[in-house]
CSV table of C-alpha atoms in Angstrom, one decimal:
chain,number,residue,atom,x,y,z
A,23,MET,CA,-20.9,5.0,-4.2
A,24,TYR,CA,-23.0,2.3,-5.9
A,25,THR,CA,-26.2,3.8,-4.4
A,26,ASP,CA,-25.6,7.1,-6.4
A,27,THR,CA,-27.3,5.8,-9.6
A,28,GLU,CA,-26.8,9.1,-11.5
A,29,ARG,CA,-23.1,9.2,-10.8
A,30,CYS,CA,-22.6,5.5,-11.7
A,31,VAL,CA,-24.5,5.9,-15.0
A,32,ARG,CA,-22.3,8.9,-16.0
A,33,ALA,CA,-19.1,6.8,-15.1
A,34,VAL,CA,-20.4,3.9,-17.2
A,35,GLN,CA,-21.4,6.0,-20.2
A,36,SER,CA,-18.0,7.8,-20.2
A,37,LYS,CA,-16.1,4.5,-19.6
A,38,ASP,CA,-14.3,6.1,-16.7
A,39,ALA,CA,-11.5,3.7,-15.5
A,40,ARG,CA,-11.1,5.7,-12.3
A,41,PHE,CA,-14.2,4.0,-10.9
A,42,ASP,CA,-13.1,0.4,-11.6
A,43,GLY,CA,-13.3,-1.4,-8.4
A,44,TRP,CA,-15.5,1.2,-6.7
A,45,PHE,CA,-18.7,-0.5,-8.1
A,46,PHE,CA,-19.8,-3.0,-10.7
A,47,THR,CA,-22.5,-2.7,-13.4
A,48,ALA,CA,-24.8,-5.7,-13.6
A,49,VAL,CA,-26.9,-5.9,-16.8
A,50,ARG,CA,-30.3,-7.5,-16.1
A,51,THR,CA,-31.0,-8.4,-19.8
A,52,THR,CA,-27.7,-10.3,-20.4
A,53,GLY,CA,-26.9,-11.6,-16.9
A,54,ILE,CA,-23.4,-10.1,-17.2
A,55,TYR,CA,-21.6,-7.8,-14.8
A,56,CYS,CA,-18.9,-5.4,-15.9
A,57,ARG,CA,-16.4,-2.8,-14.7
A,58,PRO,CA,-17.4,0.9,-15.4
A,59,SER,CA,-14.7,1.2,-18.1
A,60,CYS,CA,-15.9,-1.8,-20.1
A,61,PRO,CA,-15.2,-1.2,-23.8
A,62,ALA,CA,-18.6,-2.7,-24.9
A,63,VAL,CA,-21.5,-0.4,-25.9
A,64,PRO,CA,-23.1,0.7,-22.6
A,65,PRO,CA,-26.4,-0.9,-21.9
A,66,LYS,CA,-29.7,1.0,-21.6
A,67,VAL,CA,-30.0,2.8,-18.3
A,68,GLU,CA,-33.1,0.9,-17.3
A,69,ASN,CA,-31.2,-2.4,-17.7
A,70,MET,CA,-28.4,-1.4,-15.3
A,71,THR,CA,-28.1,-2.2,-11.7
A,72,PHE,CA,-25.1,-1.3,-9.6
A,73,LEU,CA,-23.5,-3.5,-6.9
A,74,PRO,CA,-20.6,-2.9,-4.5
A,75,SER,CA,-18.5,-6.0,-5.1
A,76,ALA,CA,-17.9,-8.8,-7.6
A,77,ALA,CA,-19.0,-11.2,-4.9
A,78,ALA,CA,-22.4,-9.5,-4.7
A,79,CYS,CA,-22.8,-9.7,-8.5
A,80,GLN,CA,-21.9,-13.4,-8.5
A,81,GLN,CA,-24.3,-14.1,-5.6
A,82,ALA,CA,-27.1,-12.3,-7.5
A,83,GLY,CA,-26.5,-14.7,-10.4
A,84,PHE,CA,-24.5,-12.5,-12.8
A,85,ARG,CA,-21.4,-13.8,-14.6
A,86,ALA,CA,-18.2,-11.9,-15.4
A,87,CYS,CA,-17.9,-10.0,-18.7
A,88,LYS,CA,-15.4,-11.7,-21.0
A,89,ARG,CA,-14.2,-8.4,-22.5
A,90,CYS,CA,-13.5,-6.2,-19.5
A,91,ARG,CA,-12.8,-9.0,-16.9
A,92,PRO,CA,-14.2,-7.1,-13.9
A,93,ASP,CA,-12.9,-9.7,-11.5
A,94,THR,CA,-9.3,-8.4,-12.2
A,95,SER,CA,-10.0,-4.7,-11.6
A,96,PRO,CA,-8.2,-2.9,-8.8
A,97,GLY,CA,-9.7,-3.3,-5.3
A,98,SER,CA,-11.8,-0.7,-3.7
A,99,PRO,CA,-9.7,2.1,-2.2
A,100,GLU,CA,-12.2,2.3,0.7
A,101,TRP,CA,-10.5,-0.7,2.5
A,102,ASN,CA,-7.2,1.2,2.6
A,103,ALA,CA,-8.6,4.5,3.9
A,104,ARG,CA,-10.7,3.1,6.7
A,105,ALA,CA,-10.0,1.2,10.0
A,106,ASP,CA,-13.6,0.1,10.9
A,107,ALA,CA,-14.6,-3.5,11.2
A,108,VAL,CA,-15.8,-3.9,7.5
A,109,ALA,CA,-12.5,-2.5,6.1
A,110,ARG,CA,-10.4,-4.6,8.5
A,111,ALA,CA,-12.5,-7.7,7.5
A,112,MET,CA,-12.0,-7.0,3.8
A,113,ARG,CA,-8.2,-6.7,4.2
A,114,LEU,CA,-8.2,-10.0,6.1
A,115,ILE,CA,-10.4,-11.8,3.5
A,116,ARG,CA,-8.0,-10.5,0.8
A,117,ASP,CA,-5.1,-12.0,2.8
A,118,GLY,CA,-6.8,-15.4,2.8
A,119,VAL,CA,-7.9,-15.6,6.5
A,120,VAL,CA,-11.4,-17.1,5.6
A,121,ASP,CA,-9.8,-19.9,3.5
A,122,ARG,CA,-7.3,-20.7,6.3
A,123,GLU,CA,-9.3,-20.1,9.5
A,124,GLY,CA,-13.0,-19.9,8.3
A,125,VAL,CA,-15.5,-17.3,9.3
A,126,PRO,CA,-15.1,-18.0,13.0
A,127,GLY,CA,-11.3,-17.2,12.6
A,128,LEU,CA,-12.1,-14.0,10.8
A,129,ALA,CA,-14.6,-13.0,13.5
A,130,ALA,CA,-12.2,-13.8,16.3
A,131,ARG,CA,-9.5,-11.6,14.8
A,132,LEU,CA,-12.0,-8.7,14.6
A,133,GLY,CA,-13.4,-9.2,18.1
A,134,TYR,CA,-17.0,-9.8,16.9
A,135,SER,CA,-19.3,-12.7,16.7
A,136,THR,CA,-19.7,-14.5,13.3
A,137,ARG,CA,-23.3,-13.2,13.1
A,138,GLN,CA,-22.2,-9.5,13.5
A,139,VAL,CA,-19.5,-10.0,10.8
A,140,GLU,CA,-22.0,-11.5,8.4
A,141,ARG,CA,-24.5,-8.7,9.1
A,142,GLN,CA,-22.0,-5.9,8.6
A,143,LEU,CA,-20.5,-7.3,5.4
A,144,ASN,CA,-23.9,-8.1,3.8
A,145,ALA,CA,-25.2,-4.6,4.7
A,146,GLU,CA,-22.3,-2.8,3.0
A,147,LEU,CA,-21.1,-5.2,0.3
A,148,GLY,CA,-24.2,-7.3,-0.5
A,149,ALA,CA,-22.3,-10.5,0.3
A,150,GLY,CA,-21.0,-12.3,3.3
A,151,PRO,CA,-17.4,-13.4,4.0
A,152,LEU,CA,-17.8,-16.9,2.4
A,153,ALA,CA,-19.1,-15.3,-0.9
A,154,LEU,CA,-16.3,-12.7,-0.8
A,155,ALA,CA,-13.7,-15.4,-0.3
A,156,ARG,CA,-15.3,-17.5,-3.1
A,157,ALA,CA,-15.0,-14.6,-5.5
A,158,GLN,CA,-11.4,-14.2,-4.6
A,159,ARG,CA,-10.8,-17.9,-5.2
A,160,ALA,CA,-12.4,-17.6,-8.6
A,161,GLN,CA,-10.1,-14.8,-9.5
A,162,THR,CA,-7.0,-16.7,-8.4
A,163,ALA,CA,-8.2,-19.8,-10.4
A,164,ARG,CA,-8.6,-17.7,-13.5
A,165,LEU,CA,-5.2,-16.2,-13.1
A,166,LEU,CA,-3.6,-19.7,-12.8
A,167,ILE,CA,-5.6,-21.1,-15.6
A,168,GLU,CA,-4.6,-18.3,-18.0
A,169,THR,CA,-1.0,-17.7,-17.0
A,170,SER,CA,0.4,-21.2,-16.1
A,171,GLU,CA,0.5,-24.7,-17.5
A,172,LEU,CA,-0.4,-26.3,-14.2
A,173,PRO,CA,-2.8,-29.3,-14.3
A,174,MET,CA,-6.4,-28.2,-13.4
A,175,GLY,CA,-6.3,-30.3,-10.2
A,176,ASP,CA,-3.3,-28.3,-9.0
A,177,VAL,CA,-5.0,-25.1,-10.0
A,178,ALA,CA,-8.1,-26.0,-8.0
A,179,PHE,CA,-6.2,-26.6,-4.8
A,180,ALA,CA,-3.8,-23.7,-5.3
A,181,ALA,CA,-6.7,-21.4,-5.6
A,182,GLY,CA,-8.2,-22.6,-2.4
A,183,PHE,CA,-11.0,-24.9,-3.5
A,184,SER,CA,-11.7,-27.9,-1.4
A,185,SER,CA,-12.5,-30.1,-4.4
A,186,ILE,CA,-12.1,-30.3,-8.1
A,187,ARG,CA,-15.9,-30.5,-8.5
A,188,THR,CA,-16.4,-27.2,-6.6
A,189,PHE,CA,-13.7,-25.6,-8.7
A,190,ASN,CA,-15.3,-26.7,-12.0
A,191,GLU,CA,-18.7,-25.6,-10.9
A,192,THR,CA,-17.5,-22.2,-9.7
A,193,VAL,CA,-15.5,-21.4,-12.8
A,194,ARG,CA,-18.4,-22.3,-15.0
A,195,GLU,CA,-20.8,-20.2,-13.0
A,196,VAL,CA,-18.6,-17.1,-12.7
A,197,PHE,CA,-17.1,-17.1,-16.2
A,198,ALA,CA,-19.6,-19.1,-18.2
A,199,LEU,CA,-16.7,-21.3,-19.5
A,200,ALA,CA,-15.2,-24.6,-18.3
A,201,PRO,CA,-11.7,-24.3,-17.0
A,202,GLY,CA,-10.3,-25.9,-20.1
A,203,GLU,CA,-12.2,-23.6,-22.4
A,204,LEU,CA,-11.0,-20.6,-20.3
A,205,ARG,CA,-7.4,-21.7,-20.8
A,206,LEU,CA,-7.9,-22.3,-24.5
A,207,ARG,CA,-9.6,-19.0,-25.0
A,208,ALA,CA,-6.8,-17.2,-23.2
A,209,GLY,CA,-4.3,-18.6,-25.7
A,210,LYS,CA,-2.1,-16.0,-27.4
A,211,ALA,CA,-3.9,-13.1,-25.7
A,212,SER,CA,-2.8,-14.4,-22.3
A,213,ARG,CA,0.8,-14.9,-23.4
A,214,ALA,CA,0.9,-11.5,-25.0
A,215,ALA,CA,-0.3,-10.0,-21.7
A,216,THR,CA,2.5,-11.4,-19.5
A,217,PRO,CA,4.9,-8.9,-17.9
A,218,ALA,CA,7.9,-7.6,-19.8
A,219,GLY,CA,11.3,-8.9,-18.9
A,220,PRO,CA,13.1,-12.2,-18.8
A,221,ARG,CA,11.0,-15.1,-17.5
A,222,VAL,CA,12.6,-17.1,-14.7
A,223,PRO,CA,11.8,-20.8,-14.9
A,224,GLY,CA,9.4,-22.0,-12.3
A,225,THR,CA,7.8,-18.6,-11.7
A,226,ILE,CA,4.2,-17.4,-12.3
A,227,SER,CA,4.0,-14.2,-14.3
A,228,LEU,CA,1.1,-11.8,-14.0
A,229,ARG,CA,0.1,-8.2,-14.2
A,230,LEU,CA,-1.0,-6.1,-11.1
A,231,PRO,CA,-3.4,-3.4,-12.2
A,232,PHE,CA,-3.7,0.0,-10.6
A,233,ARG,CA,-5.6,3.3,-10.9
A,234,ALA,CA,-3.6,5.9,-12.9
A,235,PRO,CA,-1.7,7.9,-12.4
A,236,LEU,CA,1.1,6.1,-10.5
A,237,ASN,CA,4.5,7.7,-10.0
A,238,PRO,CA,7.0,4.9,-9.4
A,239,ASP,CA,9.9,7.1,-8.4
A,240,ASN,CA,9.5,7.3,-4.6
A,241,LEU,CA,7.7,4.0,-4.4
A,242,PHE,CA,10.4,1.8,-5.9
A,243,GLY,CA,13.1,4.2,-5.0
A,244,HIS,CA,12.3,3.9,-1.3
A,245,LEU,CA,12.1,0.1,-1.4
A,246,ALA,CA,15.4,-0.2,-3.3
A,247,ALA,CA,17.4,2.4,-1.3
A,248,THR,CA,16.4,0.8,2.0
A,249,ALA,CA,16.7,-2.8,0.8
A,250,VAL,CA,18.2,-5.2,3.4
A,251,PRO,CA,20.9,-7.3,1.7
A,252,GLY,CA,19.9,-11.0,1.3
A,253,VAL,CA,16.2,-10.1,1.8
A,254,GLU,CA,15.7,-7.5,-0.9
A,255,GLU,CA,17.5,-6.2,-4.0
A,256,TRP,CA,17.0,-4.1,-7.1
A,257,ARG,CA,18.0,-6.2,-10.2
A,258,SER,CA,17.4,-5.7,-13.9
A,259,GLY,CA,14.8,-3.0,-13.4
A,260,ALA,CA,12.8,-5.0,-10.7
A,261,TYR,CA,12.5,-4.8,-7.0
A,262,ARG,CA,12.9,-8.4,-5.6
A,263,ARG,CA,12.4,-9.7,-2.1
A,264,THR,CA,11.7,-12.9,-0.2
A,265,LEU,CA,8.3,-13.6,1.4
A,266,ARG,CA,7.3,-15.5,4.5
A,267,LEU,CA,3.8,-16.9,3.7
A,268,PRO,CA,1.3,-19.1,5.6
A,269,TYR,CA,2.1,-22.3,3.8
A,270,GLY,CA,5.7,-21.7,2.7
A,271,THR,CA,8.1,-19.2,1.3
A,272,GLY,CA,8.3,-17.2,-1.9
A,273,VAL,CA,10.4,-14.8,-4.0
A,274,VAL,CA,8.7,-11.9,-5.9
A,275,ALA,CA,10.1,-9.6,-8.6
A,276,LEU,CA,8.0,-6.4,-9.2
A,277,THR,CA,8.7,-4.3,-12.3
A,278,PRO,CA,7.1,-0.9,-12.9
A,279,GLN,CA,5.4,-0.6,-16.3
A,280,PRO,CA,3.4,2.3,-17.7
A,281,ASP,CA,0.0,0.7,-17.2
A,282,HIS,CA,0.6,-2.1,-14.7
A,283,ILE,CA,3.2,-3.6,-12.3
A,284,GLY,CA,4.8,-6.7,-13.7
A,285,CYS,CA,4.9,-9.5,-11.1
A,286,GLN,CA,6.9,-12.7,-11.1
A,287,LEU,CA,6.3,-15.1,-8.2
A,288,ALA,CA,8.2,-18.2,-7.2
A,289,LEU,CA,6.4,-20.1,-4.4
A,290,THR,CA,7.2,-23.2,-2.5
A,291,ASP,CA,3.4,-23.8,-2.0
A,292,LEU,CA,0.9,-22.6,-4.6
A,293,ARG,CA,-1.7,-22.2,-2.0
A,294,ASP,CA,0.1,-19.0,-1.1
A,295,LEU,CA,-0.5,-17.4,-4.4
A,296,THR,CA,-3.6,-15.3,-3.5
A,297,ILE,CA,-1.9,-14.1,-0.3
A,298,ALA,CA,1.3,-13.2,-2.0
A,299,ILE,CA,-0.5,-11.1,-4.6
A,300,SER,CA,-2.5,-9.4,-1.9
A,301,ARG,CA,0.6,-8.5,0.1
A,302,CYS,CA,2.4,-7.2,-3.0
A,303,ARG,CA,-0.5,-5.0,-3.9
A,304,TRP,CA,-0.6,-3.7,-0.3
A,305,MET,CA,3.1,-3.0,-0.3
A,306,LEU,CA,2.9,-1.0,-3.5
A,307,ASP,CA,-0.4,0.7,-2.4
A,308,LEU,CA,-1.9,-0.3,-5.7
A,309,ASP,CA,-5.6,0.0,-4.6
A,310,ALA,CA,-5.2,3.7,-3.7
A,311,ASP,CA,-7.4,6.4,-5.4
A,312,PRO,CA,-4.8,8.9,-6.6
A,313,GLU,CA,-7.4,11.2,-8.1
A,314,ALA,CA,-9.1,11.7,-4.7
A,315,VAL,CA,-5.7,12.0,-2.9
A,316,ASP,CA,-4.2,14.6,-5.3
A,317,GLU,CA,-7.4,16.6,-5.5
A,318,GLN,CA,-7.4,17.1,-1.7
A,319,LEU,CA,-3.7,18.0,-1.6
A,320,ARG,CA,-4.0,20.4,-4.5
A,321,SER,CA,-6.3,22.5,-2.3
A,322,ASP,CA,-3.2,23.8,-0.5
A,323,PRO,CA,-1.7,26.3,-2.9
A,324,LEU,CA,1.8,25.7,-1.5
A,325,LEU,CA,1.5,21.9,-1.9
A,326,ALA,CA,-0.2,22.0,-5.3
A,327,PRO,CA,3.0,22.6,-7.4
A,328,LEU,CA,4.5,19.4,-6.0
A,329,VAL,CA,1.4,17.4,-6.9
A,330,ASP,CA,1.1,18.9,-10.4
A,331,LYS,CA,4.8,18.1,-11.1
A,332,ALA,CA,4.6,14.4,-10.3
A,333,PRO,CA,1.0,13.3,-9.5
A,334,GLY,CA,0.1,9.8,-8.3
A,335,ARG,CA,2.7,9.2,-5.6
A,336,ARG,CA,2.0,6.1,-3.5
A,337,VAL,CA,3.0,5.3,0.1
A,338,PRO,CA,5.7,2.5,0.1
A,339,ARG,CA,4.5,-0.1,2.6
A,340,THR,CA,5.6,-3.5,3.6
A,341,VAL,CA,4.7,-7.2,3.2
A,342,ASP,CA,5.3,-7.8,7.0
A,343,ALA,CA,4.3,-5.3,9.7
A,344,ALA,CA,6.4,-6.9,12.4
A,345,GLU,CA,9.4,-6.9,10.1
A,346,PHE,CA,9.0,-3.2,9.4
A,347,ALA,CA,8.5,-2.3,13.1
A,348,VAL,CA,11.9,-3.9,13.9
A,349,ARG,CA,13.5,-2.1,11.0
A,350,ALA,CA,12.0,1.2,12.1
A,351,VAL,CA,13.7,0.8,15.5
A,352,LEU,CA,17.0,-0.1,13.9
A,353,GLY,CA,16.6,3.1,11.8
A,354,GLN,CA,16.2,5.5,14.7
A,355,GLN,CA,18.6,8.4,14.4
A,356,VAL,CA,20.9,6.7,12.0
A,357,SER,CA,21.5,6.9,8.2
A,358,THR,CA,19.8,4.7,5.7
A,359,ALA,CA,23.0,2.8,5.1
A,360,ALA,CA,23.6,2.2,8.8
A,361,ALA,CA,20.0,0.9,9.2
A,362,ARG,CA,20.6,-1.5,6.4
A,363,THR,CA,23.8,-2.7,8.0
A,364,HIS,CA,22.1,-3.4,11.4
A,365,ALA,CA,19.2,-5.2,9.7
A,366,ALA,CA,21.6,-7.3,7.5
A,367,ARG,CA,23.4,-8.5,10.7
A,368,LEU,CA,20.1,-9.7,12.2
A,369,VAL,CA,19.3,-11.4,8.9
A,370,THR,CA,22.6,-13.3,8.7
A,371,SER,CA,22.4,-14.4,12.4
A,372,TYR,CA,18.7,-15.2,12.7
A,373,GLY,CA,17.1,-15.3,9.3
A,374,GLU,CA,15.9,-18.5,7.6
A,375,ARG,CA,17.8,-19.4,4.4
A,376,VAL,CA,15.9,-19.7,1.1
A,377,ALA,CA,16.8,-20.5,-2.5
A,378,ASP,CA,16.8,-17.7,-5.1
A,379,PRO,CA,15.2,-19.0,-8.4
A,380,HIS,CA,17.1,-16.3,-10.4
A,381,PRO,CA,20.5,-17.7,-11.5
A,382,GLU,CA,22.2,-14.4,-10.7
A,383,GLY,CA,20.0,-13.3,-7.8
A,384,GLY,CA,21.3,-12.3,-4.4
A,385,LEU,CA,18.4,-13.2,-2.2
A,386,THR,CA,19.4,-15.6,0.5
A,387,HIS,CA,17.2,-15.2,3.6
A,388,LEU,CA,13.8,-14.4,5.0
A,389,PHE,CA,13.8,-11.6,7.5
A,390,PRO,CA,13.9,-13.1,11.0
A,391,SER,CA,10.5,-13.7,12.6
A,392,PRO,CA,9.8,-12.1,16.1
A,393,GLN,CA,10.1,-15.6,17.6
A,394,ALA,CA,13.6,-16.1,16.2
A,395,LEU,CA,14.6,-12.6,17.3
A,396,ALA,CA,13.4,-13.2,20.8
A,397,ALA,CA,16.4,-15.4,21.3
A,398,LEU,CA,19.0,-12.7,20.4
A,399,ASP,CA,21.6,-11.5,22.9
A,400,PRO,CA,21.2,-7.8,23.4
A,401,GLU,CA,24.9,-7.4,24.1
A,402,SER,CA,25.6,-8.6,20.5
A,403,LEU,CA,23.9,-5.6,19.0
A,404,ALA,CA,26.0,-2.7,18.0
A,405,LEU,CA,23.4,-0.2,19.3
A,406,PRO,CA,23.2,2.2,22.2
A,407,ALA,CA,21.9,0.5,25.4
A,408,SER,CA,18.6,2.5,25.2
A,409,ARG,CA,17.9,1.3,21.7
A,410,ARG,CA,18.7,-2.3,22.6
A,411,THR,CA,16.1,-2.1,25.3
A,412,THR,CA,13.6,-0.6,22.8
A,413,LEU,CA,14.3,-3.4,20.3
A,414,THR,CA,14.1,-6.3,22.8
A,415,THR,CA,10.9,-5.0,24.3
A,416,LEU,CA,9.4,-4.7,20.9
A,417,VAL,CA,10.5,-8.1,19.8
A,418,GLY,CA,9.2,-9.7,23.0
A,419,ALA,CA,5.8,-8.1,22.5
A,420,LEU,CA,5.6,-9.2,18.9
A,421,ALA,CA,6.7,-12.7,19.7
A,422,ASP,CA,4.2,-13.3,22.5
A,423,GLY,CA,1.3,-11.7,20.6
A,424,SER,CA,0.7,-8.9,23.1
A,425,LEU,CA,1.4,-6.4,20.3
A,426,PRO,CA,-0.6,-7.4,17.3
A,427,LEU,CA,0.6,-5.6,14.2
A,428,GLY,CA,-0.9,-6.3,10.8
A,429,ILE,CA,-3.3,-5.3,8.1
A,430,ASP,CA,-6.2,-5.8,10.5
A,431,SER,CA,-4.8,-3.7,13.3
A,432,ASP,CA,-6.9,-1.0,14.9
A,433,TRP,CA,-4.7,2.0,14.1
A,434,GLU,CA,-5.4,4.0,17.2
A,435,ALA,CA,-5.1,1.0,19.5
A,436,ALA,CA,-1.7,0.1,17.9
A,437,ARG,CA,-0.5,3.7,18.3
A,438,ALA,CA,-1.4,3.7,22.0
A,439,GLN,CA,0.5,0.4,22.6
A,440,LEU,CA,3.6,1.5,20.7
A,441,THR,CA,3.7,4.9,22.4
A,442,ALA,CA,3.6,3.2,25.8
A,443,MET,CA,6.8,1.2,25.0
A,444,PRO,CA,10.3,2.5,25.9
A,445,GLY,CA,12.0,4.4,23.1
A,446,PHE,CA,8.9,4.9,21.0
A,447,GLY,CA,8.4,8.6,20.2
A,448,PRO,CA,6.0,10.2,17.7
A,449,TRP,CA,8.3,9.6,14.7
A,450,THR,CA,8.7,5.8,15.1
A,451,THR,CA,5.0,5.4,16.0
A,452,GLU,CA,3.8,7.3,13.0
A,453,VAL,CA,6.2,5.8,10.5
A,454,ILE,CA,5.0,2.3,11.6
A,455,ALA,CA,1.4,3.5,11.3
A,456,MET,CA,2.1,4.8,7.8
A,457,ARG,CA,4.1,2.0,6.3
A,458,ALA,CA,3.3,-1.1,8.3
A,459,LEU,CA,-0.4,-0.5,9.3
A,460,GLY,CA,-1.4,1.5,6.2
A,461,ASP,CA,-3.0,4.5,7.9
A,462,PRO,CA,-3.3,7.1,5.0
A,463,ASP,CA,-3.4,9.9,7.5
A,464,ALA,CA,-0.3,9.1,9.4
A,465,PHE,CA,1.9,12.2,9.7
A,466,LEU,CA,5.6,13.0,10.6
A,467,PRO,CA,5.8,16.7,11.4
A,468,SER,CA,9.0,16.2,13.4
A,469,ASP,CA,10.8,14.4,10.5
A,470,LEU,CA,13.9,16.4,9.4
A,471,GLY,CA,13.2,15.9,5.7
A,472,VAL,CA,9.5,16.9,6.1
A,473,ARG,CA,10.5,20.1,8.1
A,474,ARG,CA,13.2,21.0,5.6
A,475,ALA,CA,10.8,20.7,2.6
A,476,ALA,CA,8.1,22.6,4.5
A,477,LYS,CA,10.5,25.5,5.1
A,478,GLU,CA,11.6,25.6,1.5
A,479,LEU,CA,8.0,25.7,0.3
A,480,GLY,CA,7.0,28.5,2.8
A,481,LEU,CA,5.0,26.1,5.0
A,482,PRO,CA,5.3,26.2,8.8
A,483,SER,CA,8.4,24.2,9.8
A,484,THR,CA,7.8,23.6,13.5
A,485,PRO,CA,5.9,20.4,14.3
A,486,VAL,CA,3.0,22.1,16.1
A,487,ALA,CA,2.5,24.7,13.4
A,488,LEU,CA,2.9,22.2,10.5
A,489,THR,CA,0.4,19.9,12.1
A,490,ALA,CA,-2.1,22.7,12.3
A,491,ARG,CA,-1.6,23.6,8.6
A,492,ALA,CA,-1.8,19.9,7.6
A,493,ALA,CA,-5.3,19.6,9.0
A,494,GLY,CA,-6.5,20.7,5.5
A,495,TRP,CA,-4.6,17.7,4.0
A,496,ARG,CA,-6.6,15.1,5.9
A,497,PRO,CA,-7.3,12.2,5.5
A,498,TRP,CA,-4.3,11.9,3.2
A,499,ARG,CA,-1.4,13.3,5.2
A,500,ALA,CA,0.7,10.2,4.6
A,501,TYR,CA,0.6,11.1,0.9
A,502,ALA,CA,1.5,14.7,1.6
A,503,VAL,CA,4.6,13.3,3.4
A,504,GLN,CA,5.6,11.5,0.2
A,505,TYR,CA,5.4,14.7,-1.8
A,506,LEU,CA,7.4,16.7,0.8
A,507,TRP,CA,10.1,14.0,1.0
A,508,ALA,CA,10.3,14.0,-2.8
A,509,THR,CA,11.8,17.5,-2.8
A,510,ASP,CA,15.1,16.0,-1.5
A,511,ALA,CA,17.8,14.5,-3.7
A,512,HIS,CA,18.0,11.4,-1.5
A,513,PRO,CA,18.1,8.1,-3.4
A,514,VAL,CA,14.8,7.0,-1.8
A,515,ASN,CA,13.0,9.5,-4.0
A,516,HIS,CA,14.3,8.3,-7.4
A,517,LEU,CA,13.7,5.2,-9.5
A,518,PRO,CA,17.0,3.2,-9.5
A,519,VAL,CA,18.9,3.2,-12.8
């Protein structure tokens, strides 16, 4: 979009927050870059230049605006709606792969050479993987400086910097303030901006921004209603769960608020902060573009009333694709309660114990890893023989790496592998594509709830006919499923009391 100068100018002049994260406005006369909705007086058109990423702005020598804080804007929704190499690279960079494995590690995961990855990212984003990772480290550093009392040395290494000197230089260059000045300037404003709710000692509190509107009902309702005891819970108006992270473990509490998601994180290793934030944003689908989604779905006159009634529905995802795939198999042809019971048994037997920082919390375990589940005895599972075979085959493929599921997965390749496994029909494959892999066009025409809602609305209710009708909803059929599911009174569709 940043190449459409006229459209960008209109967005800046109208301070349209819908375009935050889509592009950034760099002002040549001041050397500052802003988000489109910056509250400052818009600069003259001839002084504006538009860039596709914060990293591109920083690489061009611009520093972040102190008023609109463009580095904290929601991420571009393009990386959620696409499955090409650039989109997959951006999701991996956001998940900290460059910091952990370097550019060669990123390229290896994508199946390209480092030169090809550099070329593709520079062509589309105006910055290479190192610059994009540096921008993310700067954002994490600012977050820790402003919301915690950690010593600056701890902040530097938690944010992913290799030295305190590099940390100081980057913060000065990006924000035009030294780290100490940034913390001092945040002062009362930062404390006033912390999420609502009781603060648990030892946690980091922050706000997760999103593009409005956001309807939390089915999003948090689904996560709470399907919560696995010991791993997830709904407590005091927040969805809480344990996290398995690259350097350690964590516990997160996510609270829906009118203009943000309150987030409290307790981590055993602060180097996991950026990754934990990224995975929580992914789970809640916070980088979606609800305006684009709802506009497309409203083009169907039978679907439009559902969208108008409760716009901004998101797709509830997961923080761990392998975990969700296992849970999807456990949930085949059983009730939500039965699926939770089966999963809870696996957690008790094979999950790793963790400490809950909340004095009244009920989180006790991480969900078992595929490697741990590979040791399970199929005969101990209270499942039909065919489903035991499905589960053990899946776990074995996940454990040995022959079935790579994650944010960087090629959606169609993953579908082909899943479909080839015993016991994997269209429903299981598509629900994994929707909620674990993040394909916004995944569709469940055979799902009972979808078919029942379609019939009540006057839409075709047979899978073949409904799939044909849904062609007009593409590429957002996964969101159409959320609107169709929401017609039912099931607890997954309602925000817990």
